[in-house]
PDB file of C-alpha atoms and ligand atoms in Angstrom:
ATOM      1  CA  UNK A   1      69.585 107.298 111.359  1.00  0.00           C
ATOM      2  CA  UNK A   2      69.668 110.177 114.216  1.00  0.00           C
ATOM      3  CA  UNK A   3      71.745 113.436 113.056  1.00  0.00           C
ATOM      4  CA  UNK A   4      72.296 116.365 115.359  1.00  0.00           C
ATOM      5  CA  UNK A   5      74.645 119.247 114.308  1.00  0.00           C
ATOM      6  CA  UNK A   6      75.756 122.054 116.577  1.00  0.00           C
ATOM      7  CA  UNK A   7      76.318 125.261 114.772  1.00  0.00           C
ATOM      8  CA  UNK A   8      76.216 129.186 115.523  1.00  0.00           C
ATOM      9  CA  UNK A   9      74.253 128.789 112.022  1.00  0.00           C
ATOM     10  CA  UNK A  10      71.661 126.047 112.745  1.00  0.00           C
ATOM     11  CA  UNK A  11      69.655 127.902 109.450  1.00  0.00           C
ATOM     12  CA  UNK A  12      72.111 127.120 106.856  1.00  0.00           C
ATOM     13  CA  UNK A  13      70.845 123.470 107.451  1.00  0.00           C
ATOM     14  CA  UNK A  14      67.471 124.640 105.742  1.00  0.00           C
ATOM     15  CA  UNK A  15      68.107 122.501 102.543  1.00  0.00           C
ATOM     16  CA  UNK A  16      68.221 119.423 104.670  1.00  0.00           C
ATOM     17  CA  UNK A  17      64.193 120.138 104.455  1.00  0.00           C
ATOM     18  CA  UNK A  18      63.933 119.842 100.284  1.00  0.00           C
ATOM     19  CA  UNK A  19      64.162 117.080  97.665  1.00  0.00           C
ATOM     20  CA  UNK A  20      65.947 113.594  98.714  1.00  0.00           C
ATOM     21  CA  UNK A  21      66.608 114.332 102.423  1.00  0.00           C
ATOM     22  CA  UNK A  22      63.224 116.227 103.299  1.00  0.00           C
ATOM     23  CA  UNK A  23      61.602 113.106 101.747  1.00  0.00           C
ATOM     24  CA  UNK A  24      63.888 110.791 103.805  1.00  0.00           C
ATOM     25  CA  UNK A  25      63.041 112.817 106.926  1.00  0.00           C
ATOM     26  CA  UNK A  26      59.565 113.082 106.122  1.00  0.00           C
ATOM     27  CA  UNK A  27      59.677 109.274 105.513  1.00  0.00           C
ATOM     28  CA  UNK A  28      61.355 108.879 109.312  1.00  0.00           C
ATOM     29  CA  UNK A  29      64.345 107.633 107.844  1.00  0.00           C
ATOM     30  CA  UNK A  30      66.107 110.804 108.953  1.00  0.00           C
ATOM     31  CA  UNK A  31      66.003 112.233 112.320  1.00  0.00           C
ATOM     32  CA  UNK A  32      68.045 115.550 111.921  1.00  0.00           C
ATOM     33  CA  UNK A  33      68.026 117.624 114.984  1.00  0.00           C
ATOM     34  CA  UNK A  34      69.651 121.261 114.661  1.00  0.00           C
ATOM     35  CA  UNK A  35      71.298 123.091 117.942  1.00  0.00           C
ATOM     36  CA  UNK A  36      72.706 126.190 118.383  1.00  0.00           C
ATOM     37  CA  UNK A  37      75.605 126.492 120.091  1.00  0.00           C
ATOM     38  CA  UNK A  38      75.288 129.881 121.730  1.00  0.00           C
ATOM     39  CA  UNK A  39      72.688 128.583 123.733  1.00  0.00           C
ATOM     40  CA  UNK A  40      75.801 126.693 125.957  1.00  0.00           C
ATOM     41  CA  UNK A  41      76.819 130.709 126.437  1.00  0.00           C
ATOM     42  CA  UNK A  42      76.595 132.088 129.764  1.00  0.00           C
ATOM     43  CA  UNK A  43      77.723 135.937 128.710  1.00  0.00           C
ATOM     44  CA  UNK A  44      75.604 138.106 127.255  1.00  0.00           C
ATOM     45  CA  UNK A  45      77.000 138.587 124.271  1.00  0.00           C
ATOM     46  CA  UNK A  46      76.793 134.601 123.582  1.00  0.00           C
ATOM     47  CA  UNK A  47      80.719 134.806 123.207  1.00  0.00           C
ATOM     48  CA  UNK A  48      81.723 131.389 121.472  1.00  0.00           C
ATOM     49  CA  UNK A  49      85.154 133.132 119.892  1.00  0.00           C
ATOM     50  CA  UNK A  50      88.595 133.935 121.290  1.00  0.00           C
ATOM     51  CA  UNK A  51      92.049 134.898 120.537  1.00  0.00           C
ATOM     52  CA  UNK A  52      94.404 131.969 119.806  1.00  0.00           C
ATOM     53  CA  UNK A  53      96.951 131.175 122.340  1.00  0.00           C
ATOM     54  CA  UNK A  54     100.545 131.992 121.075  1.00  0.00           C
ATOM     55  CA  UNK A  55      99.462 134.517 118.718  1.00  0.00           C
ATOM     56  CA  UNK A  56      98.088 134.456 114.764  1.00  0.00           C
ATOM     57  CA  UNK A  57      95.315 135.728 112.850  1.00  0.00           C
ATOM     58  CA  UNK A  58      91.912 135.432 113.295  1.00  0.00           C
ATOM     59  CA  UNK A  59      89.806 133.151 116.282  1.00  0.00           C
ATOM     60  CA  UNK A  60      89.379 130.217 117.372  1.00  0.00           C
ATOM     61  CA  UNK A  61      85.923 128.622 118.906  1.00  0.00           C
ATOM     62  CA  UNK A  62      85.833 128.191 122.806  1.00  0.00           C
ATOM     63  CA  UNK A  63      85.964 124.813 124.162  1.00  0.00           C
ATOM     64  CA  UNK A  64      83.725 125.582 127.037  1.00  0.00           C
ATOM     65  CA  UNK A  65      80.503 125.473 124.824  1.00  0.00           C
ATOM     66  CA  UNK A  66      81.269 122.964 122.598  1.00  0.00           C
ATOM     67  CA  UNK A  67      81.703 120.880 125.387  1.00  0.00           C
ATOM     68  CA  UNK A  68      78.258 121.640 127.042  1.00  0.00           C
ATOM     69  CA  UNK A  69      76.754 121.411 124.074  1.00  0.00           C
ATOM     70  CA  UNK A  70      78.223 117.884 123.501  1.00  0.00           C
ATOM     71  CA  UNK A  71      77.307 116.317 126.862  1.00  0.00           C
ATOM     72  CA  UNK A  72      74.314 117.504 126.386  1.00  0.00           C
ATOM     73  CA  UNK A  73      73.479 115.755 122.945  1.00  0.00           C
ATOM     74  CA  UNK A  74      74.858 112.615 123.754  1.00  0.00           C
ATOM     75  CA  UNK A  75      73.185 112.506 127.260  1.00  0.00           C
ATOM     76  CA  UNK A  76      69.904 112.153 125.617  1.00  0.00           C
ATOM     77  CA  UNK A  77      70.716 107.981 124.726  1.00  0.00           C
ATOM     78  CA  UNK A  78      72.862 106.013 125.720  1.00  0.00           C
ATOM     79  CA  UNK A  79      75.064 104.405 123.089  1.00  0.00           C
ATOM     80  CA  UNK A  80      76.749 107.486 121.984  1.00  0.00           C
ATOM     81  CA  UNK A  81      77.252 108.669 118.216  1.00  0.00           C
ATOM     82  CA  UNK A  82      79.913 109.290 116.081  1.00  0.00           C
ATOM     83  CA  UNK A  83      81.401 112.607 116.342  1.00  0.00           C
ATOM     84  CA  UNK A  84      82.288 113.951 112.920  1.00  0.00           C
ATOM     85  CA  UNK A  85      84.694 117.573 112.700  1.00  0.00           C
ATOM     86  CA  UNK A  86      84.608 118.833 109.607  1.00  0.00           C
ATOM     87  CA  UNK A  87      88.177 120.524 108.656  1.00  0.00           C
ATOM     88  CA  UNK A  88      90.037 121.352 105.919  1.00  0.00           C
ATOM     89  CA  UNK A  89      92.934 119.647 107.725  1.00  0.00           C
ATOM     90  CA  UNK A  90      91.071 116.468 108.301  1.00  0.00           C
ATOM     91  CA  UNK A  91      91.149 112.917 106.539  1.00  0.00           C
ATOM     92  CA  UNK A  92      89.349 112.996 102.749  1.00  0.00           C
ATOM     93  CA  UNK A  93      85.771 112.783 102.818  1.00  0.00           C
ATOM     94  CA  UNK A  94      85.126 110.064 100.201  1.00  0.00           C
ATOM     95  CA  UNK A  95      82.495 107.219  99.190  1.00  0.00           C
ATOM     96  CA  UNK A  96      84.266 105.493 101.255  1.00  0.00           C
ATOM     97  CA  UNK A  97      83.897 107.084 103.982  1.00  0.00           C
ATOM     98  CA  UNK A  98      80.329 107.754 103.270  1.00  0.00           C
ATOM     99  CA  UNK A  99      79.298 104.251 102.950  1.00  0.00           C
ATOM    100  CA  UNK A 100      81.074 103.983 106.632  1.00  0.00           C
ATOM    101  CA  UNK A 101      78.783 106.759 107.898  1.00  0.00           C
ATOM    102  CA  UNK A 102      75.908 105.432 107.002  1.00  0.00           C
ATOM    103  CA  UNK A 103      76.123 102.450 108.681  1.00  0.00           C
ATOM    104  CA  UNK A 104      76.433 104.153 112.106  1.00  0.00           C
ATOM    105  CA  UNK A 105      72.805 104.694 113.938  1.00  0.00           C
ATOM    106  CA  UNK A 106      73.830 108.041 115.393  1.00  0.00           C
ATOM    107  CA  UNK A 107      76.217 111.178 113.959  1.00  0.00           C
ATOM    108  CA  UNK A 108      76.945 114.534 115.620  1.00  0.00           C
ATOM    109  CA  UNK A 109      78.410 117.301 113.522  1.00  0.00           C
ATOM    110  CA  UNK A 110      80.457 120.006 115.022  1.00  0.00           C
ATOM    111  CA  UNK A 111      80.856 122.466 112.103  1.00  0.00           C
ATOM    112  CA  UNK A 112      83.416 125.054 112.978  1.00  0.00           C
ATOM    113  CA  UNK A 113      83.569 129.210 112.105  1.00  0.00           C
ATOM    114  CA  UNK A 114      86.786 131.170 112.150  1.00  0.00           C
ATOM    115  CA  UNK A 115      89.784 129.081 112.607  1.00  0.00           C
ATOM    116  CA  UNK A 116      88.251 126.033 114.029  1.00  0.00           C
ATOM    117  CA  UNK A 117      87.840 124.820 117.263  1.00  0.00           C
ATOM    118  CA  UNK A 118      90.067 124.468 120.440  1.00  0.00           C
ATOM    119  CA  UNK A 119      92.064 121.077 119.596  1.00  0.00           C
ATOM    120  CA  UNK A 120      90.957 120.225 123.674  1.00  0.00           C
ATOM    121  CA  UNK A 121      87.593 119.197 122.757  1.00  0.00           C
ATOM    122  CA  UNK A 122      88.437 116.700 119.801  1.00  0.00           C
ATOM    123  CA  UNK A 123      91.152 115.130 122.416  1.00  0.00           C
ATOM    124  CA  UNK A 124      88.176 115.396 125.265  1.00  0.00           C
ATOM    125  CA  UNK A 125      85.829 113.055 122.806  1.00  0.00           C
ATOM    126  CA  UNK A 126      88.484 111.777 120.373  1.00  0.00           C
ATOM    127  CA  UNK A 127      87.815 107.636 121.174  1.00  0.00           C
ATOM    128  CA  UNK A 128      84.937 107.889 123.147  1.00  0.00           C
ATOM    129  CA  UNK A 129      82.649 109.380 120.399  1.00  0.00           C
ATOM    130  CA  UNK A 130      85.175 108.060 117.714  1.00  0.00           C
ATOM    131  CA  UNK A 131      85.787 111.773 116.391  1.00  0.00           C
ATOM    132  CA  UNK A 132      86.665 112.158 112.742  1.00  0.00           C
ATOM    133  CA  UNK A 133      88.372 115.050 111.523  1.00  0.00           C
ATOM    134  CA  UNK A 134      86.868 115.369 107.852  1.00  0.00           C
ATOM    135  CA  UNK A 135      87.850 117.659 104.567  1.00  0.00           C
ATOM    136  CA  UNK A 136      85.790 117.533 101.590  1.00  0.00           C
ATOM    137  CA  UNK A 137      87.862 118.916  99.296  1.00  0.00           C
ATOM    138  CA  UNK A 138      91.462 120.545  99.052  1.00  0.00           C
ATOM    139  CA  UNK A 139      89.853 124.271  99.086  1.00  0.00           C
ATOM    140  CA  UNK A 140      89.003 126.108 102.110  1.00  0.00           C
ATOM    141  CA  UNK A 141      85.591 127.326 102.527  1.00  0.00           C
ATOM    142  CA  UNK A 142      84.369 129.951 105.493  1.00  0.00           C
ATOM    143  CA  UNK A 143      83.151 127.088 107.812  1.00  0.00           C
ATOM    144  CA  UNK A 144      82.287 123.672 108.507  1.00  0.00           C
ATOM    145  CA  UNK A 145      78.352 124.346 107.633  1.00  0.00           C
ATOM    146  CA  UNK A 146      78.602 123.053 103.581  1.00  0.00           C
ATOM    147  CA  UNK A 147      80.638 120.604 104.355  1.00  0.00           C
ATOM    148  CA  UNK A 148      77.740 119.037 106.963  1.00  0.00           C
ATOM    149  CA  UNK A 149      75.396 119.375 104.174  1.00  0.00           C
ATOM    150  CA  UNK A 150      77.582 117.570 101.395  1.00  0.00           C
ATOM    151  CA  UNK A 151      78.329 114.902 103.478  1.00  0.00           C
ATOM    152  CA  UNK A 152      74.664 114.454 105.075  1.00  0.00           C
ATOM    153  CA  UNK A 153      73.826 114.571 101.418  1.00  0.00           C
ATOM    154  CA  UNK A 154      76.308 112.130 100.143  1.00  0.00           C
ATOM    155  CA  UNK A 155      75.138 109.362 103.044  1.00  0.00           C
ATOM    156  CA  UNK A 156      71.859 110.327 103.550  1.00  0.00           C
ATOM    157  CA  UNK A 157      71.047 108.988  99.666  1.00  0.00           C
ATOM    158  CA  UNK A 158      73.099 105.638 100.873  1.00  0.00           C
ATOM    159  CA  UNK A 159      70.608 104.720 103.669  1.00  0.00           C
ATOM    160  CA  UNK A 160      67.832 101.981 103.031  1.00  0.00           C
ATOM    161  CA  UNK A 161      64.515 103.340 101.476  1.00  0.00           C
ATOM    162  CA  UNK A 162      65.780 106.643 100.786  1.00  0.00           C
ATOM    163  CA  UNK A 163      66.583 105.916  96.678  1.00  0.00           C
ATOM    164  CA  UNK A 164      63.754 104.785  94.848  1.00  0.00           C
ATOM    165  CA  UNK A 165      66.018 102.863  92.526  1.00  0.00           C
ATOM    166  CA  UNK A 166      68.570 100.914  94.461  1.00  0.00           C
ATOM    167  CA  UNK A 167      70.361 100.301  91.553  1.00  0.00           C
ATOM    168  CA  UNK A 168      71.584 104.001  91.807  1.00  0.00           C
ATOM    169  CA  UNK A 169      73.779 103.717  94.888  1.00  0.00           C
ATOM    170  CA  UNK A 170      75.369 100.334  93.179  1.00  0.00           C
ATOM    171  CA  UNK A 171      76.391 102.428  89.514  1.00  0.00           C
ATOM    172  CA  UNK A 172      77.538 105.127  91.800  1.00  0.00           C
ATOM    173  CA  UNK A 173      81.012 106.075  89.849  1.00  0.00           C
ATOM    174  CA  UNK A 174      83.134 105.693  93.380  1.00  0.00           C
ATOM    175  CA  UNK A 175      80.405 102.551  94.680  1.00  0.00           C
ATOM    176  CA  UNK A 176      82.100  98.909  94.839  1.00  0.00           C
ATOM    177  CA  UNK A 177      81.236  96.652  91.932  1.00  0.00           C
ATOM    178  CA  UNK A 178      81.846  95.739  88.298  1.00  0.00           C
ATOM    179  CA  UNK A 179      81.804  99.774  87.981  1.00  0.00           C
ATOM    180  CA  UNK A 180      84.515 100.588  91.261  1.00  0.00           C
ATOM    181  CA  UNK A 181      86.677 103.458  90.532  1.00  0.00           C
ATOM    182  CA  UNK A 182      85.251 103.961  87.319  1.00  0.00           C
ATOM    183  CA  UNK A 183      83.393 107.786  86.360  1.00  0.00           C
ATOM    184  CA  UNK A 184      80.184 107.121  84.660  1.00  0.00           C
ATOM    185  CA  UNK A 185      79.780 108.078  81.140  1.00  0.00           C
ATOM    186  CA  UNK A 186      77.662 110.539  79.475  1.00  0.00           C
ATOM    187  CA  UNK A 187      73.878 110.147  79.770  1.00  0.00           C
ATOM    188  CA  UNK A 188      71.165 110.447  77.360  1.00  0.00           C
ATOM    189  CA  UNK A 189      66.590 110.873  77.070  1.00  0.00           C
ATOM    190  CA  UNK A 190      64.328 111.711  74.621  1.00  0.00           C
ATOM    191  CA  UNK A 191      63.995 112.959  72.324  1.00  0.00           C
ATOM    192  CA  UNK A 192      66.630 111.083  70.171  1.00  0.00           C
ATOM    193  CA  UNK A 193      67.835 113.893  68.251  1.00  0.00           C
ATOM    194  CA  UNK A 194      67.994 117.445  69.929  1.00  0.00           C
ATOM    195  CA  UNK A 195      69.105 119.986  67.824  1.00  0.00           C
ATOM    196  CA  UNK A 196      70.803 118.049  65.374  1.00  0.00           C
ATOM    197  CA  UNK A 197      72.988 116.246  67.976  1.00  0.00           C
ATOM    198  CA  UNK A 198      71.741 112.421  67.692  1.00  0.00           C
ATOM    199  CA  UNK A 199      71.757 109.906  70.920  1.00  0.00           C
ATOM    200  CA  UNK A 200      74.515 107.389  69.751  1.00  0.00           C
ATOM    201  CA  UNK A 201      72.617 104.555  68.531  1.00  0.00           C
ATOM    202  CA  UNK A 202      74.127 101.856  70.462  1.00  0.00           C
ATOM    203  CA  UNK A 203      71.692 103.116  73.240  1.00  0.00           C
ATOM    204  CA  UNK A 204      68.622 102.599  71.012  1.00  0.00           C
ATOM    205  CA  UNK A 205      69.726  98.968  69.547  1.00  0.00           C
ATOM    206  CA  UNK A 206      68.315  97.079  72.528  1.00  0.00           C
ATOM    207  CA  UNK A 207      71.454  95.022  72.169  1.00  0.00           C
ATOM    208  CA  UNK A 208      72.285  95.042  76.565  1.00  0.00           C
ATOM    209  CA  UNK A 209      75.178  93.393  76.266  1.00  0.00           C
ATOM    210  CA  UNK A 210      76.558  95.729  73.983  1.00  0.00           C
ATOM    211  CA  UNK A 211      75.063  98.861  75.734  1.00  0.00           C
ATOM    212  CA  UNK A 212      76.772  97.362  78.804  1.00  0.00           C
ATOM    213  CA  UNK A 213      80.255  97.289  76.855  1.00  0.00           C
ATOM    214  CA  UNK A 214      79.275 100.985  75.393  1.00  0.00           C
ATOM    215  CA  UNK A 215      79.233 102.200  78.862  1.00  0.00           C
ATOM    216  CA  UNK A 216      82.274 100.808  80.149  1.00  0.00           C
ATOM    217  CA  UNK A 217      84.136 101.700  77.135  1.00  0.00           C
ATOM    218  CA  UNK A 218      82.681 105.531  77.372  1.00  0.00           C
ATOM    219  CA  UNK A 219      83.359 105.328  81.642  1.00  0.00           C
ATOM    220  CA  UNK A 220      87.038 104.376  80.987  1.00  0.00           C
ATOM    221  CA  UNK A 221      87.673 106.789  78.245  1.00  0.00           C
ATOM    222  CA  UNK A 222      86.627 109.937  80.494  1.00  0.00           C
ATOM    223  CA  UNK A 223      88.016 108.496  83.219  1.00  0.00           C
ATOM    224  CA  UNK A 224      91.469 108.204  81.902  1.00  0.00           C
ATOM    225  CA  UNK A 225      90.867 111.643  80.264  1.00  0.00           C
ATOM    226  CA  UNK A 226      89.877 113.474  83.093  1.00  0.00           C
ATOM    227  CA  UNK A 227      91.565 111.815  86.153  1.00  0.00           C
ATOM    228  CA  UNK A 228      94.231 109.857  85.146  1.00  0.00           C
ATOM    229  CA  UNK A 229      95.299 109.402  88.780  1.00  0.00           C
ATOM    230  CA  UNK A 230      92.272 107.222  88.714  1.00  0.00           C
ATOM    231  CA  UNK A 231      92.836 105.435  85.552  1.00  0.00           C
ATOM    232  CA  UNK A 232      96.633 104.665  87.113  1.00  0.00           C
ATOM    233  CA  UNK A 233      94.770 102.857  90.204  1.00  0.00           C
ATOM    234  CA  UNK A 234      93.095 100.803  87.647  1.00  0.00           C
ATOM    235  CA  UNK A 235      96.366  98.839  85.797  1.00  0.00           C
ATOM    236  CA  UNK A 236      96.352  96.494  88.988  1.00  0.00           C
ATOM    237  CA  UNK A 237      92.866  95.446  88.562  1.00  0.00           C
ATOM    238  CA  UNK A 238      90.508  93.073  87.168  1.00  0.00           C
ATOM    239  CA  UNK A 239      90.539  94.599  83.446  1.00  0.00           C
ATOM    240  CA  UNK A 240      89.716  92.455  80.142  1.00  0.00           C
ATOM    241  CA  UNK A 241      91.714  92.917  77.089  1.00  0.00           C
ATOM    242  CA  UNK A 242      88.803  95.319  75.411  1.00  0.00           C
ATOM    243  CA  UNK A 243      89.149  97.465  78.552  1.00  0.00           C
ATOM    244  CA  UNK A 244      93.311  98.102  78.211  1.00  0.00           C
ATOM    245  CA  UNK A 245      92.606  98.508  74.432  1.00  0.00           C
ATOM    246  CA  UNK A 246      90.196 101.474  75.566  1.00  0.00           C
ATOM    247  CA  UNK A 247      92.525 102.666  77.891  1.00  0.00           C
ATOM    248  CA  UNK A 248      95.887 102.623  75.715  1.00  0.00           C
ATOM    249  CA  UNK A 249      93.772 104.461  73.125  1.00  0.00           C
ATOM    250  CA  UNK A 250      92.972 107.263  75.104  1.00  0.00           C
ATOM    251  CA  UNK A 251      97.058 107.390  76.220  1.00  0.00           C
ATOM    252  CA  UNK A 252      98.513 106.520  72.789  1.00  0.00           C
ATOM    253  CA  UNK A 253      95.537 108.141  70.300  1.00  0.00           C
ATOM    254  CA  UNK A 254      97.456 108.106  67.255  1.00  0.00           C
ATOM    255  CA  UNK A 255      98.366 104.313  67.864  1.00  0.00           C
ATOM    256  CA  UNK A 256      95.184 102.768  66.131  1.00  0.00           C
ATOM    257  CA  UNK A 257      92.204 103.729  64.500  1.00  0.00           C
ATOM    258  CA  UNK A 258      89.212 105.206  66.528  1.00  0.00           C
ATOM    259  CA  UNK A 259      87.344 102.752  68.330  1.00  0.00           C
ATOM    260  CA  UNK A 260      83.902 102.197  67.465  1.00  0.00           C
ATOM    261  CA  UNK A 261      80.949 103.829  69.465  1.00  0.00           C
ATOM    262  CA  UNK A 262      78.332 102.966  67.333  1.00  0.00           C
TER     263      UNK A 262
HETATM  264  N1  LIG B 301      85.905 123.833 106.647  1.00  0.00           N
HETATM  265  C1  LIG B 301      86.538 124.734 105.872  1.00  0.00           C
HETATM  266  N2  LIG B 301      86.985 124.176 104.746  1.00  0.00           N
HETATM  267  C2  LIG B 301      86.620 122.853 104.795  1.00  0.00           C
HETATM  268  C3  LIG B 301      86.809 121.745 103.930  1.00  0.00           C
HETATM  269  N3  LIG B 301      87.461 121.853 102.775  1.00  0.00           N
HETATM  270  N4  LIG B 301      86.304 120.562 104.318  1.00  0.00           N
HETATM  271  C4  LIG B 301      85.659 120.440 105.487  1.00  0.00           C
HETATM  272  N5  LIG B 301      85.460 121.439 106.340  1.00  0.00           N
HETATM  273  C5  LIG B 301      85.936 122.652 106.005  1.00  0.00           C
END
């Protein structure tokens, strides 16, 4: 996969060189090509920053550079990429959407500063380069630049050859599959007891099929206990009676008596 990002901060993107994605780049897997914008400037004080038309605080980015800087990206092959603009006004950024990403062969990133960037240049691009406004999150940070390297991050680990163990994308908590919509449960390595707090022994019985009903018990329990807006999704699908059992318990605990982890 080709990735370009335009930015008046092209070394924020310095991460993108460690751990998963350098190795994915190093690999060739990655092709991540950095701009900066101010080189589509033509004053000299690189100006890419104005007032906003009809009055407000703060600035908004120029469309005259982001435009130049554009055509000139996706001049250099000729099926163009996917235009993504992150925003904290834009659609959720979720597996979803990641698993969608990272089936495209070509994404452009337009992170803005300030107070974004002149609407003109998503409606310029908007179904040509099939722009996506995206948020990551209901918060609003001080530009687009973190949420370019969560999102690289989050498809980046989807693409073929990147994870050692394929089976990691599949158990991902938000991946389709016996798991979907599901947050995994807790995790545990040696040694078996670390100061005094003992693996549960379920994990050490060898008994798979009952490890395998462990987990799902433990991923439905902290799922209902820490987003129950999740849990909620789940009455309308494919559960077995062990599963609403789990689930009513964590609602109604006084009900019944504990359920058994070990
Ligand atoms: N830029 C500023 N805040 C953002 C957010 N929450 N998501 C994406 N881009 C942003």
């Amino acid at each position: 996969m080709r990735v370009d990002i335009i930015s008046i901060f092209p070394e924020y993107f310095a991460p993108l060189d460690v751990s998963l994605i350098g190795k994915a780049r190093h690999k060739g897997l990655l092709d991540i090509r950095l701009h900066q914008l101010r080189e589509w400037t033509h004053d000299v004080h690189r100006t890419v920053d104005d007032t906003p038309y009809g009055g407000g605080p703060g600035m908004v980015m120029k469309p005259e550079p982001w435009g130049q800087a554009i055509d000139a990206v996706i001049a250099e092959e000729s099926t163009p990429p996917r235009l993504i603009v992150p925003t904290p006004s834009g659609r959720p950024f979720t597996q979803e959407v990641a698993l969608e990403y990272a089936k495209e062969p070509w994404l452009l990133f337009a992170p803005a500063r300030y107070e974004g960037i002149d609407s003109r240049v998503m409606a310029e691009y908007g179904p040509r380069l099939r722009v996506d406004e995206v948020s990551i999150g209901d918060y609003v940070l001080a530009g687009g630049e973190a949420a370019v390297l969560v999102i690289v991050e989050a498809v980046g680990r989807l693409l073929p050859g990147v994870l050692g163990n394929a089976g990691s994308v599949a158990d991902d908590s938000f991946a389709p599959g016996a798991m979907a919509g599901l947050l995994e449960g807790p995790v545990y390595t040696k040694p078996p007891v670390w100061r005094g707090h003992e693996v549960p022994a379920i994990l050490l019985s060898g008994n798979h099929g009952a490890i395998a009903r462990w987990r799902r018990d433990e991923a439905l329990r902290r799922t209902a206990a820490k987003r129950p807006e999740l849990a909620a999704r789940l009455a309308g699908q494919a559960l077995d009676k062990r599963d609403r059992e789990v689930l009513d318990q964590v609602s109604h605990p006084g009900d019944a008596p504990a359920a058994e982890t070990t």
